Amino acid sequence: MDNIWKEMFEAAKAVQNDRRISGYIDAGGVAAAVLSSSGKIYTGVCIDTCASLGICAERNAIFNMITNGEDKFSKVLAIMPDGNTGAPCGACRELMSQLMPDDYRSIEIMLDYKKGRVVTLGELTPEWWINEDRK
């Protein structure tokens, strides 16, 4: 397994801090890291609210990357509350596809850090609802 995955795992683990923000908001149960095209690692945590205004850790990390002036990435890793890594949800996959419509299929996703199992977003999302002539 590439050393960058270890760096991404450690970066996500460093921000994962499951906590109650208020009576309506929990944060940090899931943490994520994305590797931008410049080689920088951006992180984010999930923020869960009672009124569905929250955000997933993966999208938070991507928005952090965009806030910092970048818009392309190649790898995604998310640490779930149990400490294992897992696949992004549908909303996260949709954001990745819309952000990188020509390249989303090649984004690498760490499914199982302990086993080093990596898949591409194209394997997880082989068909996208926006057809090629709309891009």
Coordinates of C-alpha atoms in Angstrom, one line a residue:
M1 CA 0.0 0.0 0.0
D2 CA 1.3 3.5 -0.9
N3 CA 2.6 5.6 2.0
I4 CA 0.2 8.3 1.0
W5 CA -2.7 6.2 2.3
K6 CA -1.1 6.0 5.7
E7 CA -0.6 9.8 5.7
M8 CA -4.3 10.3 4.7
F9 CA -5.4 7.9 7.4
E10 CA -3.4 9.7 10.0
A11 CA -4.6 13.1 8.9
A12 CA -8.3 11.9 9.0
K13 CA -7.7 10.2 12.4
A14 CA -6.2 13.5 13.8
V15 CA -9.5 15.4 13.2
Q16 CA -11.9 12.6 14.1
N17 CA -13.3 13.7 17.4
D18 CA -16.9 12.5 18.0
R19 CA -18.6 15.1 20.1
R20 CA -21.9 16.8 20.8
I21 CA -21.8 20.5 19.6
S22 CA -25.3 21.4 20.9
G23 CA -28.5 19.6 21.6
Y24 CA -29.1 19.5 17.9
I25 CA -25.7 18.9 16.4
D26 CA -23.1 16.1 16.6
A27 CA -19.7 16.3 14.8
G28 CA -16.7 14.2 14.1
G29 CA -18.1 10.7 14.2
V30 CA -16.7 10.2 10.7
A31 CA -13.5 11.8 9.4
A32 CA -12.2 12.0 5.8
A33 CA -9.1 13.0 3.9
V34 CA -8.8 13.7 0.2
L35 CA -5.5 14.0 -1.8
S36 CA -5.6 17.0 -4.1
S37 CA -3.9 17.1 -7.5
S38 CA -1.2 19.3 -5.9
G39 CA -0.4 16.5 -3.4
K40 CA -1.9 18.3 -0.4
I41 CA -4.2 16.4 2.0
Y42 CA -7.4 18.1 3.0
T43 CA -9.6 16.8 5.9
G44 CA -13.1 17.1 7.0
V45 CA -15.5 15.6 9.6
C46 CA -19.2 14.8 9.4
I47 CA -21.6 17.3 11.0
D48 CA -25.0 15.7 11.8
T49 CA -27.9 18.0 12.6
C50 CA -31.5 17.2 13.5
A51 CA -32.9 19.1 10.5
S52 CA -30.9 17.4 7.7
L53 CA -28.6 20.5 7.3
G54 CA -25.5 18.5 8.1
I55 CA -22.7 17.3 5.8
C56 CA -20.7 14.2 5.3
A57 CA -17.0 14.1 6.2
E58 CA -16.0 13.4 2.5
R59 CA -17.9 16.4 1.2
N60 CA -16.5 18.6 4.0
A61 CA -13.0 17.6 3.1
I62 CA -13.7 18.3 -0.6
F63 CA -15.2 21.7 0.3
N64 CA -12.1 22.4 2.4
M65 CA -10.0 21.7 -0.7
I66 CA -12.2 24.0 -2.8
T67 CA -12.0 26.7 -0.2
N68 CA -8.3 26.5 -0.4
G69 CA -8.3 27.1 -4.2
E70 CA -8.1 23.5 -5.5
D71 CA -10.7 21.5 -7.4
K72 CA -9.2 18.2 -8.4
F73 CA -8.3 15.2 -6.3
S74 CA -7.3 11.6 -6.8
K75 CA -7.9 9.7 -3.5
V76 CA -10.5 9.6 -0.8
L77 CA -10.4 7.9 2.6
A78 CA -13.1 8.0 5.3
I79 CA -12.8 6.6 8.8
M80 CA -16.1 5.4 10.2
P81 CA -17.1 5.7 13.9
D82 CA -15.9 2.1 14.5
G83 CA -12.4 3.0 13.2
N84 CA -12.7 1.1 9.9
T85 CA -12.7 2.8 6.5
G86 CA -15.6 2.7 4.2
A87 CA -17.3 3.8 0.9
P88 CA -18.7 7.3 0.4
C89 CA -22.5 7.7 0.4
G90 CA -24.5 8.5 -2.7
A91 CA -24.4 12.3 -2.0
C92 CA -20.7 12.2 -1.8
R93 CA -20.3 10.2 -4.9
E94 CA -22.6 12.6 -6.7
L95 CA -20.5 15.6 -5.7
M96 CA -17.3 13.9 -6.8
S97 CA -18.9 13.1 -10.2
Q98 CA -20.2 16.6 -10.7
L99 CA -16.9 18.1 -9.6
M100 CA -14.8 16.0 -11.9
P101 CA -17.2 14.7 -14.6
D102 CA -14.4 13.7 -17.0
D103 CA -12.2 12.0 -14.4
Y104 CA -14.5 10.8 -11.5
R105 CA -14.2 7.2 -12.6
S106 CA -10.5 7.2 -11.7
I107 CA -10.8 8.6 -8.2
E108 CA -9.4 6.0 -5.8
I109 CA -11.4 5.1 -2.7
M110 CA -9.9 3.3 0.3
L111 CA -12.5 0.7 1.2
D112 CA -10.6 -1.3 3.7
Y113 CA -7.4 0.3 5.2
K114 CA -6.5 -2.8 7.2
K115 CA -6.5 -5.0 4.1
G116 CA -5.3 -2.3 1.7
R117 CA -8.4 -2.7 -0.5
V118 CA -8.8 0.2 -2.9
V119 CA -11.4 0.6 -5.6
T120 CA -12.2 3.4 -8.0
L121 CA -15.3 5.6 -7.9
G122 CA -16.0 4.2 -11.4
E123 CA -16.3 0.7 -9.9
L124 CA -18.6 2.0 -7.2
T125 CA -20.6 4.3 -9.6
P126 CA -20.3 2.8 -13.1
E127 CA -23.1 4.7 -14.6
W128 CA -23.9 8.3 -13.9
W129 CA -27.2 10.1 -14.5
I130 CA -25.8 12.9 -16.5
N131 CA -25.0 11.7 -20.0
E132 CA -21.9 12.6 -21.8
D133 CA -23.4 15.3 -24.1
R134 CA -24.5 17.4 -21.1
K135 CA -21.1 18.0 -19.7

